[in-house]
mmCIF file of C-alpha atoms and ligand atoms in Angstrom:
data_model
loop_
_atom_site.group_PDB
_atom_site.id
_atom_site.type_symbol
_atom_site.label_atom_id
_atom_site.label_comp_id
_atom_site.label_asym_id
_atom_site.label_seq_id
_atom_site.Cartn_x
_atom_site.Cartn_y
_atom_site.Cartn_z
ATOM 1 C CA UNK A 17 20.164 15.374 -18.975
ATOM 2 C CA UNK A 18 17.502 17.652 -19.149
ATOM 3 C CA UNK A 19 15.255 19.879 -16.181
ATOM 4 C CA UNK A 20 11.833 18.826 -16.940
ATOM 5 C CA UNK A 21 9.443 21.753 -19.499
ATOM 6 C CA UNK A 22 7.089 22.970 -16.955
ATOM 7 C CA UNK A 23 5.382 24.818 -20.082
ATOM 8 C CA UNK A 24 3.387 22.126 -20.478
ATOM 9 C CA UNK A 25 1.358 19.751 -18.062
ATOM 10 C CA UNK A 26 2.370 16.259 -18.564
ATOM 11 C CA UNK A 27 5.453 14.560 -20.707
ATOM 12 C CA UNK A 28 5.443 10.693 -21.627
ATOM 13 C CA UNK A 29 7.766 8.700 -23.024
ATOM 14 C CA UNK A 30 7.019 5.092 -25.508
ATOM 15 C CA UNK A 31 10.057 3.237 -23.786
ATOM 16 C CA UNK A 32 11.163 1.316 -20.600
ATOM 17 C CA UNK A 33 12.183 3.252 -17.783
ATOM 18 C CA UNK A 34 15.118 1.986 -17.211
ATOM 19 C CA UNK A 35 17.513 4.811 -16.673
ATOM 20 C CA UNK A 36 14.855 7.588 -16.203
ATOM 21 C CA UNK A 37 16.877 8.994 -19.596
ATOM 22 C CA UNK A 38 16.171 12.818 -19.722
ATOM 23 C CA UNK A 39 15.479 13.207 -16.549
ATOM 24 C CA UNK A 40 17.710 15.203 -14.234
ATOM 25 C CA UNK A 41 18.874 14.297 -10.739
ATOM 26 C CA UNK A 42 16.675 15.769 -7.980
ATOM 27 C CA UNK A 43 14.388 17.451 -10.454
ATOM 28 C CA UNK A 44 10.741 15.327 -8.731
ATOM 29 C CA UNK A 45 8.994 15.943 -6.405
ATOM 30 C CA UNK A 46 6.956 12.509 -5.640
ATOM 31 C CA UNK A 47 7.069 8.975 -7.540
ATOM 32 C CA UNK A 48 3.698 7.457 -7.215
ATOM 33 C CA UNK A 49 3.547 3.899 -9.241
ATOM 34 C CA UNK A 50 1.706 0.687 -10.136
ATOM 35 C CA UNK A 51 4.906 -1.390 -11.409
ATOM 36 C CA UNK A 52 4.150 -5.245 -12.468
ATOM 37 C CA UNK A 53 3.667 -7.076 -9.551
ATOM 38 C CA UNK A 54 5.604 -10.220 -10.902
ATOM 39 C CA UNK A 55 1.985 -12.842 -10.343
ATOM 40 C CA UNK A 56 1.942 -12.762 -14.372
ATOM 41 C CA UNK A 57 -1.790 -11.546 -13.992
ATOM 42 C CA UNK A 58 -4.066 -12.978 -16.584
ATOM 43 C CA UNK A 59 -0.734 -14.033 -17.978
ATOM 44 C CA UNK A 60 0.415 -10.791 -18.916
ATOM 45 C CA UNK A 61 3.833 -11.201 -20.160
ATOM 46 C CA UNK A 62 4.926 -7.616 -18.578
ATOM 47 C CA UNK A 63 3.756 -8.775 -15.493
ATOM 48 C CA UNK A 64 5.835 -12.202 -15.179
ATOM 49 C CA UNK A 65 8.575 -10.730 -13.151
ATOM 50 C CA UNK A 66 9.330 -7.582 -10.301
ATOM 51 C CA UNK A 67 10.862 -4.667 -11.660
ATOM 52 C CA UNK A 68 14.713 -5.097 -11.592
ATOM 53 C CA UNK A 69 16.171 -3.166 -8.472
ATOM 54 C CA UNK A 70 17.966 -0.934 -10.629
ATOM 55 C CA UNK A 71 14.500 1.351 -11.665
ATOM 56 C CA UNK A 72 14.511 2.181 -7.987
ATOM 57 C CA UNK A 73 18.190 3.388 -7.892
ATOM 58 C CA UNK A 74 17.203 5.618 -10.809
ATOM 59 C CA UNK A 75 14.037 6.615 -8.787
ATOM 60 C CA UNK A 76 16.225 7.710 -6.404
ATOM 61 C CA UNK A 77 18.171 9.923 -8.317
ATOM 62 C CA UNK A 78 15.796 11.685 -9.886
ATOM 63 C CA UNK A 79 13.369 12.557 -6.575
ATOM 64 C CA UNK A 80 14.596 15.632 -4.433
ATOM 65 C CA UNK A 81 15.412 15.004 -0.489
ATOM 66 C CA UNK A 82 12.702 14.059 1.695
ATOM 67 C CA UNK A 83 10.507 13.185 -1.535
ATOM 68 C CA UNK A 84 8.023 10.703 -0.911
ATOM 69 C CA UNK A 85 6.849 7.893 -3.042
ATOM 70 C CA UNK A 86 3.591 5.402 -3.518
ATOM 71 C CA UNK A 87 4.344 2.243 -4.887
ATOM 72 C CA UNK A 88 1.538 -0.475 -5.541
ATOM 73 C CA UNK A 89 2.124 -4.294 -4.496
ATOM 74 C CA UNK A 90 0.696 -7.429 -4.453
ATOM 75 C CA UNK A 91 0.418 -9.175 -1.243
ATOM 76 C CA UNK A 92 2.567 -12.139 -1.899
ATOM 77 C CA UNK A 93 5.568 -10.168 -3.379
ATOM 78 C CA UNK A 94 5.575 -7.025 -1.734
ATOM 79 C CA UNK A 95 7.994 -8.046 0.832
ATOM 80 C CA UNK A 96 10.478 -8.383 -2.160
ATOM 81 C CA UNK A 97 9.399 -5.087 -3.724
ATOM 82 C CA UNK A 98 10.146 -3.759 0.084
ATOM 83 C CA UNK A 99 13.897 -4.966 0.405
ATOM 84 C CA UNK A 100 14.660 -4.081 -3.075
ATOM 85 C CA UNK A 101 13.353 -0.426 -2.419
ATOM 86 C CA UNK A 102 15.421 -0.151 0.824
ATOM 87 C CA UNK A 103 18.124 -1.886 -0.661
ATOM 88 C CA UNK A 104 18.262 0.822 -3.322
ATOM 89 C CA UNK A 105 18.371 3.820 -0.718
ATOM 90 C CA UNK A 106 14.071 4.286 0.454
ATOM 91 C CA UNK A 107 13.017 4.840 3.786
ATOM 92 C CA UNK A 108 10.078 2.460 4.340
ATOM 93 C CA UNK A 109 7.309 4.790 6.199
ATOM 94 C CA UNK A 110 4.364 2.714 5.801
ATOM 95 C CA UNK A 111 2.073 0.095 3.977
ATOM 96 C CA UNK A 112 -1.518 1.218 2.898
ATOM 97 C CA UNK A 113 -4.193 -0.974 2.431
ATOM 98 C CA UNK A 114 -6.528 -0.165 -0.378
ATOM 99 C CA UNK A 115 -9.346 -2.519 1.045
ATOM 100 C CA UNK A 116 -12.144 -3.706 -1.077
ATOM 101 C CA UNK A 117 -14.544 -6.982 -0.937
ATOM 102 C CA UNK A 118 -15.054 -7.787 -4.403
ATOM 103 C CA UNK A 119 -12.034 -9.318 -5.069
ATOM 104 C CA UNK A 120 -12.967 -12.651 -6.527
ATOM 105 C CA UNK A 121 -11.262 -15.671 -4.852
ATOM 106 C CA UNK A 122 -8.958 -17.585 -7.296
ATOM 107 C CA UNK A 123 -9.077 -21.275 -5.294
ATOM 108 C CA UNK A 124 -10.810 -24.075 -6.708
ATOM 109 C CA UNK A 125 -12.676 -27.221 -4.781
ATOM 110 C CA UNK A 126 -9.340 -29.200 -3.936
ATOM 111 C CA UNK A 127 -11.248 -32.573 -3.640
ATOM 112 C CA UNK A 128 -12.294 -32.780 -7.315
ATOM 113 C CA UNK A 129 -8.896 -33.105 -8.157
ATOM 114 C CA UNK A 130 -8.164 -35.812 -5.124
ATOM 115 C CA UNK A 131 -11.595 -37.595 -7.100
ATOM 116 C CA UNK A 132 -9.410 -36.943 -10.706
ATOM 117 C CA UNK A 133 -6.074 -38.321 -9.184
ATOM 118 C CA UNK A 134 -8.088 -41.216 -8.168
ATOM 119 C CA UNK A 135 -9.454 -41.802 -11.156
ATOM 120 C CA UNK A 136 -13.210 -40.974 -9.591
ATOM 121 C CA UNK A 137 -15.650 -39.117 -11.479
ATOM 122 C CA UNK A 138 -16.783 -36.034 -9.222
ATOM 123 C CA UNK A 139 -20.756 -36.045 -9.286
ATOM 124 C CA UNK A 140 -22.639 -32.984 -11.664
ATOM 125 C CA UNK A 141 -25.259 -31.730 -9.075
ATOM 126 C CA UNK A 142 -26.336 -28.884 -11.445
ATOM 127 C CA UNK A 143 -24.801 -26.244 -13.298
ATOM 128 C CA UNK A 144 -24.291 -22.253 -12.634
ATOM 129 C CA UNK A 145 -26.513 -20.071 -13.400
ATOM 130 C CA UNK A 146 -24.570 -16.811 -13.558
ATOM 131 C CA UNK A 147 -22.085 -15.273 -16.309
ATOM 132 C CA UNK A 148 -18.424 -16.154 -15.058
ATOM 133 C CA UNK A 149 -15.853 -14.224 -16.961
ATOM 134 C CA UNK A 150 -14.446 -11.033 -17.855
ATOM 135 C CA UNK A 151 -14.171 -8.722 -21.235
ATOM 136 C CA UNK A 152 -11.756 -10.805 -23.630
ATOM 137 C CA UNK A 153 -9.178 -7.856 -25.961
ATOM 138 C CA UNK A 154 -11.540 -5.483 -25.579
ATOM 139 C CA UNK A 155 -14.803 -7.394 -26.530
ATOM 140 C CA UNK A 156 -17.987 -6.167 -25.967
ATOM 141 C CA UNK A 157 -19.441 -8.686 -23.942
ATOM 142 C CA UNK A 158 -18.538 -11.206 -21.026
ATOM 143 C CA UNK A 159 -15.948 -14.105 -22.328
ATOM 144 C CA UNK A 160 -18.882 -16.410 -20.455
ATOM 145 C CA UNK A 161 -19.246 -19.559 -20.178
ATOM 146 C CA UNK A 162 -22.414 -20.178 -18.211
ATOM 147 C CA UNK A 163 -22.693 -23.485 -19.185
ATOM 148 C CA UNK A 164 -19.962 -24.960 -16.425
ATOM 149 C CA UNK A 165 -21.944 -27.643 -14.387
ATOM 150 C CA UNK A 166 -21.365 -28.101 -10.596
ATOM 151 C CA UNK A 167 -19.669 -30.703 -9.210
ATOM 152 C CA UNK A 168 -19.060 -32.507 -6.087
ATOM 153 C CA UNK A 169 -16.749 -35.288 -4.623
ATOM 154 C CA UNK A 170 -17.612 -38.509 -4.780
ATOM 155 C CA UNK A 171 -14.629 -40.885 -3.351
ATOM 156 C CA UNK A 172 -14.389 -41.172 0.396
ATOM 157 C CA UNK A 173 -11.230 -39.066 0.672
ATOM 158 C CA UNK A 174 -12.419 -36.503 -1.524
ATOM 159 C CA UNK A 175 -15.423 -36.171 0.191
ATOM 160 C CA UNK A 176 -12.686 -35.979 3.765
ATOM 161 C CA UNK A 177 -11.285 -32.821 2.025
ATOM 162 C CA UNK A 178 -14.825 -31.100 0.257
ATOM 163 C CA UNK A 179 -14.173 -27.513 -0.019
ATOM 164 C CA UNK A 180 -11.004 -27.183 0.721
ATOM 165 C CA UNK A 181 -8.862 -24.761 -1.245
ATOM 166 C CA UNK A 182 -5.596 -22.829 -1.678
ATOM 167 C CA UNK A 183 -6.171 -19.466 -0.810
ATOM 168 C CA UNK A 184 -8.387 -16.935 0.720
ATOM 169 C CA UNK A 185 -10.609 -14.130 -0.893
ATOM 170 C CA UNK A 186 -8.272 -11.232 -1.893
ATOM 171 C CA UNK A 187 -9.813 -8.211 -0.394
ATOM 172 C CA UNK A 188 -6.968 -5.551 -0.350
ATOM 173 C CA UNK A 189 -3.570 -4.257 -2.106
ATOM 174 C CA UNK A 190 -0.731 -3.054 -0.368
ATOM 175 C CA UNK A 191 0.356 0.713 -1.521
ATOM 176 C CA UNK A 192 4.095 0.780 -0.051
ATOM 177 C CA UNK A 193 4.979 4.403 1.075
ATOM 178 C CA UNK A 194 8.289 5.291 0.795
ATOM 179 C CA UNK A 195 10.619 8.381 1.275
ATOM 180 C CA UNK A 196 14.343 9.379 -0.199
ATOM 181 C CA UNK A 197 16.170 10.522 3.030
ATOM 182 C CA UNK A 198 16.150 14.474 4.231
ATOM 183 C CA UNK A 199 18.990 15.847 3.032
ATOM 184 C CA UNK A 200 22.439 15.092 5.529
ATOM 185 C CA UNK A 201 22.240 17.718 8.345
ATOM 186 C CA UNK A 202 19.072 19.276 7.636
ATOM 187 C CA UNK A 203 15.775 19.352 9.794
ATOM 188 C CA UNK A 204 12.564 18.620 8.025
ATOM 189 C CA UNK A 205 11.515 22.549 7.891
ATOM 190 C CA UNK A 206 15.193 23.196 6.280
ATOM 191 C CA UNK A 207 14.535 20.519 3.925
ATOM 192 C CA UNK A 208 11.107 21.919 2.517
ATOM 193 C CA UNK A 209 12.809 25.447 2.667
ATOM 194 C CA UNK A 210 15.317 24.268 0.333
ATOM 195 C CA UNK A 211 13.287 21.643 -2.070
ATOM 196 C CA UNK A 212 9.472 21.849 -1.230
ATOM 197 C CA UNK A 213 9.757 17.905 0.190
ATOM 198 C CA UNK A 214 9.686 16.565 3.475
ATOM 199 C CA UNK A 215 6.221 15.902 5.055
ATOM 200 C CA UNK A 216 2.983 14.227 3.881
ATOM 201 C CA UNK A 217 -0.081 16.748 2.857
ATOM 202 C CA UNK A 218 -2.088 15.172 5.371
ATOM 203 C CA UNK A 219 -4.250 18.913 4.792
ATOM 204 C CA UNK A 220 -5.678 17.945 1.721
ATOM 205 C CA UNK A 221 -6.561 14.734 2.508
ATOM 206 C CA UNK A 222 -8.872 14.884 5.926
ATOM 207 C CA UNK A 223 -11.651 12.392 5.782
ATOM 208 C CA UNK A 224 -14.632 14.883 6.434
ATOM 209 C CA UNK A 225 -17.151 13.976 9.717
ATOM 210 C CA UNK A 226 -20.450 12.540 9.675
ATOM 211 C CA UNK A 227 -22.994 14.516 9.515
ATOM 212 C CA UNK A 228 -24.125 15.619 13.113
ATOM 213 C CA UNK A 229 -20.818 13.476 14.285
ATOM 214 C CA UNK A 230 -20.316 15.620 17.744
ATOM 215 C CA UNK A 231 -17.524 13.170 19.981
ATOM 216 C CA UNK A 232 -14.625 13.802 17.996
ATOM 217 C CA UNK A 233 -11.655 14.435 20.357
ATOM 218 C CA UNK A 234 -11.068 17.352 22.765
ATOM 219 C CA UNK A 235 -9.474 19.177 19.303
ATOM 220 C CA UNK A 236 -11.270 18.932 16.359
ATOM 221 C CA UNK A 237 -9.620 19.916 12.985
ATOM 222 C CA UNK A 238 -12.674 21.713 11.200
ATOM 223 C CA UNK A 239 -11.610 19.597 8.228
ATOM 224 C CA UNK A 240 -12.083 16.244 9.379
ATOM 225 C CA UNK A 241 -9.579 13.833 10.788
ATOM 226 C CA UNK A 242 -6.458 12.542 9.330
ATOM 227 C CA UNK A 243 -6.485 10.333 6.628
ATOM 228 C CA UNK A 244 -5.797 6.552 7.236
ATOM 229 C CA UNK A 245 -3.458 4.256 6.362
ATOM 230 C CA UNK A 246 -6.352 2.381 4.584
ATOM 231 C CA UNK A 247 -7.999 3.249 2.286
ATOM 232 C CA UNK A 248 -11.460 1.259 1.463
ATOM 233 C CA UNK A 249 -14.184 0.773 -1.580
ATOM 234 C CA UNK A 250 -17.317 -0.360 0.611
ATOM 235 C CA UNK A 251 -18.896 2.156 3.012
ATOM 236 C CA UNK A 252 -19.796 0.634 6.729
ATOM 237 C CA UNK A 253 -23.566 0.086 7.423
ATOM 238 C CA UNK A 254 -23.877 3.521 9.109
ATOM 239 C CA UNK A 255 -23.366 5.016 5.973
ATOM 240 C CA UNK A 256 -20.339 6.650 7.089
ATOM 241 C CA UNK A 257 -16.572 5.757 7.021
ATOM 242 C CA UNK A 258 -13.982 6.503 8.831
ATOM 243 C CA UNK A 259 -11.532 5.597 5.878
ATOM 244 C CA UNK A 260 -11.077 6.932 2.761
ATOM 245 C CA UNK A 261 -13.437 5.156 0.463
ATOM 246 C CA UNK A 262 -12.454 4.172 -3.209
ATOM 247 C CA UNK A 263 -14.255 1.537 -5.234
ATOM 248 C CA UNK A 264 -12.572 -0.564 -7.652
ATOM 249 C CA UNK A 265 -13.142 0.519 -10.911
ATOM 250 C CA UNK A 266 -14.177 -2.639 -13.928
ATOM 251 C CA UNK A 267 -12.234 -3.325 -16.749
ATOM 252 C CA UNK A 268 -13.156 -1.334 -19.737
ATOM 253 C CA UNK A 269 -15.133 1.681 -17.692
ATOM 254 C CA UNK A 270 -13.679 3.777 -20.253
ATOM 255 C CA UNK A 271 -14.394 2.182 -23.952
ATOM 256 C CA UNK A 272 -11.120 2.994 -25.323
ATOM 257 C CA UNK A 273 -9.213 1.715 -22.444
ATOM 258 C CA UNK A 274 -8.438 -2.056 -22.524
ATOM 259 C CA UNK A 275 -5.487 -1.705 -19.989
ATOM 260 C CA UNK A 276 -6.217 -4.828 -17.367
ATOM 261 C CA UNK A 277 -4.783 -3.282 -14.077
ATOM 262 C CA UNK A 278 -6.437 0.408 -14.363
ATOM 263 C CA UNK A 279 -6.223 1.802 -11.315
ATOM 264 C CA UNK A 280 -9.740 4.304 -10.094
ATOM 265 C CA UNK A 281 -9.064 7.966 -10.586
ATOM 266 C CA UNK A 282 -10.194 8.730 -7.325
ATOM 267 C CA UNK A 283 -7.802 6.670 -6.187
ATOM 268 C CA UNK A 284 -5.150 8.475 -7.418
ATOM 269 C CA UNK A 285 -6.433 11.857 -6.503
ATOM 270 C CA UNK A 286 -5.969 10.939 -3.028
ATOM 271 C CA UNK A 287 -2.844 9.195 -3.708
ATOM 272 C CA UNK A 288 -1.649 12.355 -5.262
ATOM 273 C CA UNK A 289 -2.608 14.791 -2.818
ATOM 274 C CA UNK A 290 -1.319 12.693 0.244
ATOM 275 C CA UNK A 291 1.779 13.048 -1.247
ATOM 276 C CA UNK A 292 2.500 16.237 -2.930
ATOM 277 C CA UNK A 293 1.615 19.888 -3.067
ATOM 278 C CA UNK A 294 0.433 22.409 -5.690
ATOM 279 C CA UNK A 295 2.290 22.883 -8.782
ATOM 280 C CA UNK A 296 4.714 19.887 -8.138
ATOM 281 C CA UNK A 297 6.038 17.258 -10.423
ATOM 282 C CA UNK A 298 5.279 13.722 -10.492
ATOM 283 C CA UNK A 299 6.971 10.587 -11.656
ATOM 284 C CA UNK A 300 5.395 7.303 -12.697
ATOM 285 C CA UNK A 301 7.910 4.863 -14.547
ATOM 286 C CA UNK A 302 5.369 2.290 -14.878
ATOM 287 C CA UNK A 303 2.101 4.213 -16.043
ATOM 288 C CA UNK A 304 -0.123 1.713 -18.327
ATOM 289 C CA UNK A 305 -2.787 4.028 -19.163
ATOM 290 C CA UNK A 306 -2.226 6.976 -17.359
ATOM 291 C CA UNK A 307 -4.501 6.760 -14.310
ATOM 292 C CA UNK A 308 -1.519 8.821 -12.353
ATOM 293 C CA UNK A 309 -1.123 11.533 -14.701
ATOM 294 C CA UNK A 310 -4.948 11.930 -15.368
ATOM 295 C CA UNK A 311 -5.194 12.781 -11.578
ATOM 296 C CA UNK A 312 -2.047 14.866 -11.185
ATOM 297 C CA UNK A 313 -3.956 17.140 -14.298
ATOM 298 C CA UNK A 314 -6.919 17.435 -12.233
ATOM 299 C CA UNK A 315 -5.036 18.079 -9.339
ATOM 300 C CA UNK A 316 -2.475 21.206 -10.782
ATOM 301 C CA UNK A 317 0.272 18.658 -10.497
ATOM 302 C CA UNK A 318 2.878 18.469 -13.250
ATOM 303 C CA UNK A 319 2.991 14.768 -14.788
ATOM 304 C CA UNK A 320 6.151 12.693 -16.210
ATOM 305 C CA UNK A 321 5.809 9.336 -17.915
ATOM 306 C CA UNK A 322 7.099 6.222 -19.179
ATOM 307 C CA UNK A 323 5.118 3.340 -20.805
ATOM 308 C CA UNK A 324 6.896 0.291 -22.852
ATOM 309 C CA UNK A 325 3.439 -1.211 -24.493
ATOM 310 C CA UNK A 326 3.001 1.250 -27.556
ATOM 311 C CA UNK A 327 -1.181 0.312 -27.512
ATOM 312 C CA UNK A 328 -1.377 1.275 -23.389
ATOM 313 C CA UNK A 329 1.111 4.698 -24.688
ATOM 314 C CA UNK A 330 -1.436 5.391 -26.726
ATOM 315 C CA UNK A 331 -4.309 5.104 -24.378
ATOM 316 C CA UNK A 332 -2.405 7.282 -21.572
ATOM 317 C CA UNK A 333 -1.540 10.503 -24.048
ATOM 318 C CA UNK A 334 -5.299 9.989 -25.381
ATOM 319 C CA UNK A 335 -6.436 10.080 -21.651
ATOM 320 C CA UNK A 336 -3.958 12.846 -20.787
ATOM 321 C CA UNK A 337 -5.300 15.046 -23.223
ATOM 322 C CA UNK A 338 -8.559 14.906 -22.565
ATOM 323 C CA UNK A 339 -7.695 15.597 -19.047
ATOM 324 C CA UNK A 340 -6.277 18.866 -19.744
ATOM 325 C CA UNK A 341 -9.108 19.540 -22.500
ATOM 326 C CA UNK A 342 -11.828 18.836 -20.041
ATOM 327 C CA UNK A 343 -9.780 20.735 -17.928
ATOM 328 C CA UNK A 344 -9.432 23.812 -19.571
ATOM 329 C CA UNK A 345 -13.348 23.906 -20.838
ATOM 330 C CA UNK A 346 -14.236 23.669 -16.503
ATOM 331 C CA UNK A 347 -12.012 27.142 -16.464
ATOM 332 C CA UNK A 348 -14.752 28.913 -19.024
HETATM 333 C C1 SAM B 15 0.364 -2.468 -13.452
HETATM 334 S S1 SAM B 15 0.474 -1.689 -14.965
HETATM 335 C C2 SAM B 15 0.043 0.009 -14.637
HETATM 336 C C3 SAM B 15 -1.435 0.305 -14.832
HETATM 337 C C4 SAM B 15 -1.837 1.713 -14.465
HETATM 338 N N1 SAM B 15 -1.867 1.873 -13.040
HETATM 339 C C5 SAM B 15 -3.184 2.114 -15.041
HETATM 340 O O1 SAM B 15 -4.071 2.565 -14.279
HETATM 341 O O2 SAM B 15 -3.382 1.979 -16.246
HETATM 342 C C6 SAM B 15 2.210 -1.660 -15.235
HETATM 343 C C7 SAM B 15 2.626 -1.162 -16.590
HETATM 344 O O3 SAM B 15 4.061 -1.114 -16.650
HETATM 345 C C8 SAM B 15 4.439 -1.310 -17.997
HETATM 346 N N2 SAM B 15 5.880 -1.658 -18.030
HETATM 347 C C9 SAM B 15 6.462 -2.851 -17.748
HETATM 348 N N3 SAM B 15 7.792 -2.770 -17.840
HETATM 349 C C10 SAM B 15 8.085 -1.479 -18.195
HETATM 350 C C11 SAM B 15 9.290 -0.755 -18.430
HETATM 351 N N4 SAM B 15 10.491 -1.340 -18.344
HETATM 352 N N5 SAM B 15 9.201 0.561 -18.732
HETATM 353 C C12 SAM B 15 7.991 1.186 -18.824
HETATM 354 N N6 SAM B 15 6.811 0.540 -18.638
HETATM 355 C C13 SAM B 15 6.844 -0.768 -18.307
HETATM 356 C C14 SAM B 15 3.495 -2.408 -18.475
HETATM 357 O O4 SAM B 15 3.387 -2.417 -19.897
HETATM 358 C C15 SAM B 15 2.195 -2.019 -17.767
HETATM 359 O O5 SAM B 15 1.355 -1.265 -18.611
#
């Protein structure tokens, strides 16, 4: 097994994780990962079931003492995702909330189908007039269909149960925050003496006051205050937020990129300074198209790998290297 080639800035591997092959025990600094989240999202075969435990064993392995991780969840399996990661060896240190409001609620009207079962026909009071739909294998425009007509319920019963559904508006993901245990015996400062991990880089990533903003404590940090464990898209009607504030990005923002769970840069930036430092290397064994690495180029961060799906491969290294290209031409 090899150190990882800090000659160059990032190093990706076409093939599963599983094993974390080449890469040496205690050799990185932070994991920070969007792994399927087992909901088979828009029936996305990758995504039909959890990692297997054993990815986080090898996670282990590989991350230095006191090295903390970022691992991106759904909200109805992350309590799985939790007890397999602290079954494998992770200290669980926190959940953030990335918190946005445009999540589009996935329930339909429940009484239509009590009018179906009944053998009812629903009445059409009219039909939508919006575009419903998203950007079908990398088509140009919506997969619409604004022809759908409205419906309502007709039977007595349905009419009892009109509007009711199955679930409520998404509006956040859960980021889990892990850590691999301090080494036995040493304090937190004797850890970061020895490996460079240990403690969160809560520095880099004060949320900045308000302008004029005067009541802010009896000790203010000139920098702003401490970064929250959520994280938001939508500013507050003030104009200013408290939280760190991230919107989601749309499918297909970058032409080239068709992968369907892209993750926002900026996202990642702050993802990637919360938990690392300067000049340190970071894993992602799940990394679709890259969004980690693209941030850990910006950010002076060294950047390891792995993808399965040749076509999202392919879309990372393209994104990679035009990270470190636009990179380089900022330096001139
Ligand atoms: C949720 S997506 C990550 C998306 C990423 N955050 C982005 O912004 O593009 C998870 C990715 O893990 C990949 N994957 C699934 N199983 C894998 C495995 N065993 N090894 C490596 N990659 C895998 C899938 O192909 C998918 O692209």
């Amino acid at each position: 097994m090899s150190q990882l080639n800090k000659s160059k800035p990032y190093t990706i591997f076409n093939q599963s994780c599983y094993g974390l092959l080449d890469i040496a025990d205690n050799s990185i600094d932070a994991l920070i990962t969007d792994p399927p989240y087992g909901i088979s999202f828009q029936n996305h075969a990758w995504d039909k079931q959890l990692p297997q435990k054993q990815i986080w064993s090898d996670c282990l392995r590989v991350l230095k003492s006191g090295a903390f991780g970022l691992v991106f969840s759904s909200v109805r399996l992350m309590h799985r995702l939790m007890v397999d990661l602290e079954d494998c060896g992770f200290i669980i240190k926190d959940v953030l909330f990335w918190v946005y409001l445009n999540g589009m609620p996935k329930s339909r009207d429940i009484a239509l189908d009590i009018d179906k079962e009944l053998g009812i026909e629903s009445k059409v009071v009219g039909k939508y007039n919006y575009v419903q739909g998203y950007k079908k294998d990398g088509a140009q425009n919506y997969y619409a269909d604004n022809t759908k007509f409205k419906y309502e319920p007709s039977s007595e019963l349905a009419l009892h149960y009109k509007g009711a559904g199955l679930g409520l508006k998404p509006a956040y993901e859960p980021i889990i925050l892990i850590q691999k245990p301090i080494e036995k015996g040493l304090t937190v400062a004797q850890n970061i003496i020895k490996y460079g991990t240990g403690a969160l880089n809560l520095e880099k990533t004060r949320i900045p006051y308000a302008p004029g903003e005067s009541k802010v404590g009896h000790n203010p940090h000139p920098e702003g205050r401490v970064s929250a464990n959520i994280i938001r898209t939508d500013t507050l009607e003030d104009g200013y937020d408290k939280f760190f504030t991230i919107p989601k990005v749309r499918q297909h923002a970058e032409e080239f990129n068709n992968h369907p769970t892209l993750k926002p840069v900026d996202l990642m930036h702050h993802l990637v300074k919360l938990v690392s430092f300067d000049n340190q290397m970071i894993l992602d064994p799940f990394m679709g198209s890259g969004s980690t690495g693209v941030a850990c180029i910006a950010l002076n961060r060294y950047f390891v790998g792995f993808e399965l799906e040749e076509n999202y491969y392919k879309i990372a290294q393209k994104r990679l290297q035009m990270a470190v290209q636009s990179k380089s031409s900022s330096l001139f």
